[in-house]
PDB file of C-alpha atoms in Angstrom:
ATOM      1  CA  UNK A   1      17.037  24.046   4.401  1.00  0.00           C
ATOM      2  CA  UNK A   2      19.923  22.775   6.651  1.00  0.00           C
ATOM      3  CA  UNK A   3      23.635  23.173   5.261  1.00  0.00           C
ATOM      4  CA  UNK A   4      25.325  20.216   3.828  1.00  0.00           C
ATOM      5  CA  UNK A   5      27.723  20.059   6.157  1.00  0.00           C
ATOM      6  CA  UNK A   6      26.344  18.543   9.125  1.00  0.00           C
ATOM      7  CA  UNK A   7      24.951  15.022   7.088  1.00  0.00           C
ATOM      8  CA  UNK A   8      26.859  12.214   7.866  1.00  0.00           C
ATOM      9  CA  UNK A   9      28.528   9.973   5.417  1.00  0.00           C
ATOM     10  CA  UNK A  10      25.232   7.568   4.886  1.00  0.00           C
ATOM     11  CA  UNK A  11      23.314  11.223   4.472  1.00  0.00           C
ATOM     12  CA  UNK A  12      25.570  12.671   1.542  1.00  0.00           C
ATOM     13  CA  UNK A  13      25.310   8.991   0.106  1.00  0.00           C
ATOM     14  CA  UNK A  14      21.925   8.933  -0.448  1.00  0.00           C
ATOM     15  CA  UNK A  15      21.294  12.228  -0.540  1.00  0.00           C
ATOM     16  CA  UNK A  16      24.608  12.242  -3.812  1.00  0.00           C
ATOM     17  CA  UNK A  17      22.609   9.204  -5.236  1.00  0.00           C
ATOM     18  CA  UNK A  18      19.130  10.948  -5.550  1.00  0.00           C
ATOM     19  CA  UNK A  19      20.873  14.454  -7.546  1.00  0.00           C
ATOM     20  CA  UNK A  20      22.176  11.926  -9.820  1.00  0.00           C
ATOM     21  CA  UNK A  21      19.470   9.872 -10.617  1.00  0.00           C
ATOM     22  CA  UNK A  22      17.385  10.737 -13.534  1.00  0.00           C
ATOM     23  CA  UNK A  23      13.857   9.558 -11.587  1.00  0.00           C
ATOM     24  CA  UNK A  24      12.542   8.962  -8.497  1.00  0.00           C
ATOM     25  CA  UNK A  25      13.865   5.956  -6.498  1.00  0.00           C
ATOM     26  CA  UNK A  26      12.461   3.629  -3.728  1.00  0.00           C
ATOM     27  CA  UNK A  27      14.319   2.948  -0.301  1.00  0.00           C
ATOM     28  CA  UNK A  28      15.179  -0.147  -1.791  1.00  0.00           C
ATOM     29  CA  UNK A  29      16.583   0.700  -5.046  1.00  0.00           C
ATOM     30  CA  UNK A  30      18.708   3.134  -3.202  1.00  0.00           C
ATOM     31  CA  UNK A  31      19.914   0.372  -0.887  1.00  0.00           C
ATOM     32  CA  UNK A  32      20.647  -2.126  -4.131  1.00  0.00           C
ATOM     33  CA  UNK A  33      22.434   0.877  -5.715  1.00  0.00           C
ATOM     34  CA  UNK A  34      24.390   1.942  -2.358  1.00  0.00           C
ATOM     35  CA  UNK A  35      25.801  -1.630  -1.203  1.00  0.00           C
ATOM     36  CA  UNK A  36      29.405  -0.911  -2.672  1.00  0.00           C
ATOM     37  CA  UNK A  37      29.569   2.199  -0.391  1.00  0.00           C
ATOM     38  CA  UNK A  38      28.969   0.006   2.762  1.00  0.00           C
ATOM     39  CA  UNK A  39      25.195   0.307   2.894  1.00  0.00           C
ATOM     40  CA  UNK A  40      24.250  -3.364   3.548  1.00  0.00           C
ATOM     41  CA  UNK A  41      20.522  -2.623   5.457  1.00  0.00           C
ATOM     42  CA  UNK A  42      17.211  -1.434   4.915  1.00  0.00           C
ATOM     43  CA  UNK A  43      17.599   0.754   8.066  1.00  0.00           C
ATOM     44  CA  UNK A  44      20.956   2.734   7.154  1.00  0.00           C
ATOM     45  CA  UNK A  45      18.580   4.182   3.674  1.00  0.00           C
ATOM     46  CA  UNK A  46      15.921   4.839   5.963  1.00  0.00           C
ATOM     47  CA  UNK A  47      16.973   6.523   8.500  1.00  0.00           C
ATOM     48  CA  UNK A  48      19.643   8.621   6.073  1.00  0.00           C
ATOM     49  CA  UNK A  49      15.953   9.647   4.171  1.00  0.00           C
ATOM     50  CA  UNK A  50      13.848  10.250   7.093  1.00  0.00           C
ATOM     51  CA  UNK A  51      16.897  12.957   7.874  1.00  0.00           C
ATOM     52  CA  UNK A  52      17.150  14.209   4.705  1.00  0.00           C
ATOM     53  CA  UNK A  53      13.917  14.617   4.138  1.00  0.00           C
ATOM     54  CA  UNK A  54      12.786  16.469   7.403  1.00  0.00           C
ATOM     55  CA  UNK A  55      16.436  19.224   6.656  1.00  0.00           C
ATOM     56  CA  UNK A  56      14.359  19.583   3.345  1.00  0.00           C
ATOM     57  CA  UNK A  57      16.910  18.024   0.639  1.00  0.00           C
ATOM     58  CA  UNK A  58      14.635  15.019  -0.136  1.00  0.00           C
ATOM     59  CA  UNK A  59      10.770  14.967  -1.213  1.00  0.00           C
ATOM     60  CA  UNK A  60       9.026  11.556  -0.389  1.00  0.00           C
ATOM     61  CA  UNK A  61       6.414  10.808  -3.502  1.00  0.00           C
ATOM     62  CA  UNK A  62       3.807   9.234  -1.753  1.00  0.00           C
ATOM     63  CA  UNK A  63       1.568   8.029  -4.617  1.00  0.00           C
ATOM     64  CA  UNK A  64       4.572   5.956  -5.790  1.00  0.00           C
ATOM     65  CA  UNK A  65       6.562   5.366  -2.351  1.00  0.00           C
ATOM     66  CA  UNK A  66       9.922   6.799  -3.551  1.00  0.00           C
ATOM     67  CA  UNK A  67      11.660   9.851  -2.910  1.00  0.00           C
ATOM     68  CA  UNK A  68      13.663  12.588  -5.289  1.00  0.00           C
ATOM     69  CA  UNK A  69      16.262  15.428  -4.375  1.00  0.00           C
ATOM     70  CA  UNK A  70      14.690  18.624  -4.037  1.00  0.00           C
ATOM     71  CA  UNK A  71      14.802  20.442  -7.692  1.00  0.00           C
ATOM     72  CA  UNK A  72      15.967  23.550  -5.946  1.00  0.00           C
ATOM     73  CA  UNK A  73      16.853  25.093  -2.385  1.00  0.00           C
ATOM     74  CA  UNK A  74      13.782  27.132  -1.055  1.00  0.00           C
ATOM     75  CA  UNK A  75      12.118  27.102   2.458  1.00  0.00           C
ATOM     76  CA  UNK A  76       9.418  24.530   2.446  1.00  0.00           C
ATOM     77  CA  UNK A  77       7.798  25.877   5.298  1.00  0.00           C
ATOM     78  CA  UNK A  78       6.206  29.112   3.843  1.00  0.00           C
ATOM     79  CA  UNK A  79       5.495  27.589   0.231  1.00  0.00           C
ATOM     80  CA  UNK A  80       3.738  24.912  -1.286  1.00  0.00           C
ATOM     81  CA  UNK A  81       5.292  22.192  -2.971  1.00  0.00           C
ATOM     82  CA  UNK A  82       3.688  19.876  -5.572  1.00  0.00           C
ATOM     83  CA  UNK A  83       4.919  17.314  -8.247  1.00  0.00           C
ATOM     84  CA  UNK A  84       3.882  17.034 -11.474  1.00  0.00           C
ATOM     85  CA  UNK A  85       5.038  12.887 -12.560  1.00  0.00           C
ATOM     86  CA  UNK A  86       5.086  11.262 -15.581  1.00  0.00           C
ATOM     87  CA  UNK A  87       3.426   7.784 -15.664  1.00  0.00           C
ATOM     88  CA  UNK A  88       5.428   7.236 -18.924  1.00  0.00           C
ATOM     89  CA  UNK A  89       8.987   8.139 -18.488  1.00  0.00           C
ATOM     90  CA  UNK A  90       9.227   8.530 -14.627  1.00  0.00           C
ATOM     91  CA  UNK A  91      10.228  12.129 -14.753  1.00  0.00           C
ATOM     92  CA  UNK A  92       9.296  14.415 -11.729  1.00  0.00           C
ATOM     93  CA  UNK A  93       9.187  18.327 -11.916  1.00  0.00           C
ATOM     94  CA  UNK A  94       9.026  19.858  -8.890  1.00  0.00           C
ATOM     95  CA  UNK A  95       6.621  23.165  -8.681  1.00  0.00           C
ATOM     96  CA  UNK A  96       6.403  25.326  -5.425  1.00  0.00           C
ATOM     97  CA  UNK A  97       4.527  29.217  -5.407  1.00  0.00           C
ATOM     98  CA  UNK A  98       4.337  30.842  -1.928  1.00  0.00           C
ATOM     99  CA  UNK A  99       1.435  32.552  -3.271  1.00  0.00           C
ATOM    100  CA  UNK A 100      -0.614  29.278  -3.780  1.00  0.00           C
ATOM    101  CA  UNK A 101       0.372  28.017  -0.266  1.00  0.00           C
ATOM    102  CA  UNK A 102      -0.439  30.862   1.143  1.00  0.00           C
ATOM    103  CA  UNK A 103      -4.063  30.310  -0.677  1.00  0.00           C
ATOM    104  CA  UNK A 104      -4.235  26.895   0.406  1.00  0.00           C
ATOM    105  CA  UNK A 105      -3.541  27.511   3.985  1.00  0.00           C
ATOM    106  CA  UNK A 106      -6.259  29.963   4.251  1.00  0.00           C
ATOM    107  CA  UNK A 107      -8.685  28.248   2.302  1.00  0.00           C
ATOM    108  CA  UNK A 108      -7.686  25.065   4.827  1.00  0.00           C
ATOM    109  CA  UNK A 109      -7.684  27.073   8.239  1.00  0.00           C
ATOM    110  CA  UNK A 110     -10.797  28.523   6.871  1.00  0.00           C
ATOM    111  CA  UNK A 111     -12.746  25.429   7.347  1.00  0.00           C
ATOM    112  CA  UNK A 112     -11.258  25.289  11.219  1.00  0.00           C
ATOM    113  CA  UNK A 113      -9.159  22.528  10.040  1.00  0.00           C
ATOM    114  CA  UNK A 114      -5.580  22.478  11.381  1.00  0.00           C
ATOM    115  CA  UNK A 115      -2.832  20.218   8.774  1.00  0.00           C
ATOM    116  CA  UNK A 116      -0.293  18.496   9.885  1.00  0.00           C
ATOM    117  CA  UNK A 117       0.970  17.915   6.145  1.00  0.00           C
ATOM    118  CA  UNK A 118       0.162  18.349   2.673  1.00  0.00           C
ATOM    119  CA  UNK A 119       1.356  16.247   0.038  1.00  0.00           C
ATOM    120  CA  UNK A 120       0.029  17.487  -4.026  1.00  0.00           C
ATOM    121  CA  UNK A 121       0.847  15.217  -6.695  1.00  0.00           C
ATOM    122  CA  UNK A 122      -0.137  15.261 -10.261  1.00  0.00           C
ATOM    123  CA  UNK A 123       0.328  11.931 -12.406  1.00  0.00           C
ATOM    124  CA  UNK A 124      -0.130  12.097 -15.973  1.00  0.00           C
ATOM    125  CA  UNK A 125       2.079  12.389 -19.176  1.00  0.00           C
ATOM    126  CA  UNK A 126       4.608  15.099 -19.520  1.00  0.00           C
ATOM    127  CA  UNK A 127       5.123  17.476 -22.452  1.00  0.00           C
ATOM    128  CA  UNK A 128       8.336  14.908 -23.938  1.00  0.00           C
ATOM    129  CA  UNK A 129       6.075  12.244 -23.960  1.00  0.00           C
ATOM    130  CA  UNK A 130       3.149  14.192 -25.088  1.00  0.00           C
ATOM    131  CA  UNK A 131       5.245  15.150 -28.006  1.00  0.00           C
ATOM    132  CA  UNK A 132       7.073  11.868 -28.568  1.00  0.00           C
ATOM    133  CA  UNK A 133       2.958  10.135 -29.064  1.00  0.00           C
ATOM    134  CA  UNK A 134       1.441  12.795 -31.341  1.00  0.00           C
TER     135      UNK A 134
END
């Protein structure tokens, strides 16, 4: 993971927003919530994520197209990263064993397939909301 200290202003914005929030947020809902800090496009969010998220601070959700902080500094490159999201609540918990990537890579290069990217998401219903139902 890069140090803080080389984002620009825009960067630590979003990047500040995203540790705060208590879910995952879209581009968009960023930009809403950033206009009184001088954000006033589409672009400034985006390109402020694509950064943050290739340094490693920032996960993109694909399955919902919105993006969270990373729970926790680690090197994404030698471990795998998954998310386990709650369709109920909106809650995202962040999993990563260098073990299991390991695994997967082999199991992967095994099959003379060479990935570009991985992206593991699990939707379902977290153990709050499991609880809060029964």
């Amino acid at each position: 993971m890069a140090a803080r200290d080389v984002l620009t202003k825009n960067q630590l914005c979003v990047l500040e927003k995203l540790e705060t929030a208590s879910g995952p947020l879209s581009a968009y809902t960023l930009l809403d919530q950033l206009r009184e800090r001088g954000f006033r496009a589409p672009l400034q969010v985006y390109r402020a994520l694509d950064t943050l998220v290739k340094s490693g601070f920032v996960h993109r959700l694909e399955s919902i197209n919105s993006f969270v902080a990373c729970a926790e500094p680690h090197d994404h490159s030698h471990s795998m990263t998954a998310f386990a999201i709650c369709d109920t609540c909106g809650q995202v918990t962040e999993m990563s064993d260098h073990d299991v990537g390991h695994q997967l890579d082999e199991w992967v290069r095994s099959t003379g397939f060479a990935a570009k990217k991985a992206v593991i998401e699990f939707r379902g219903t977290c153990a709050k909301c499991l609880a809060e139902a029964a």
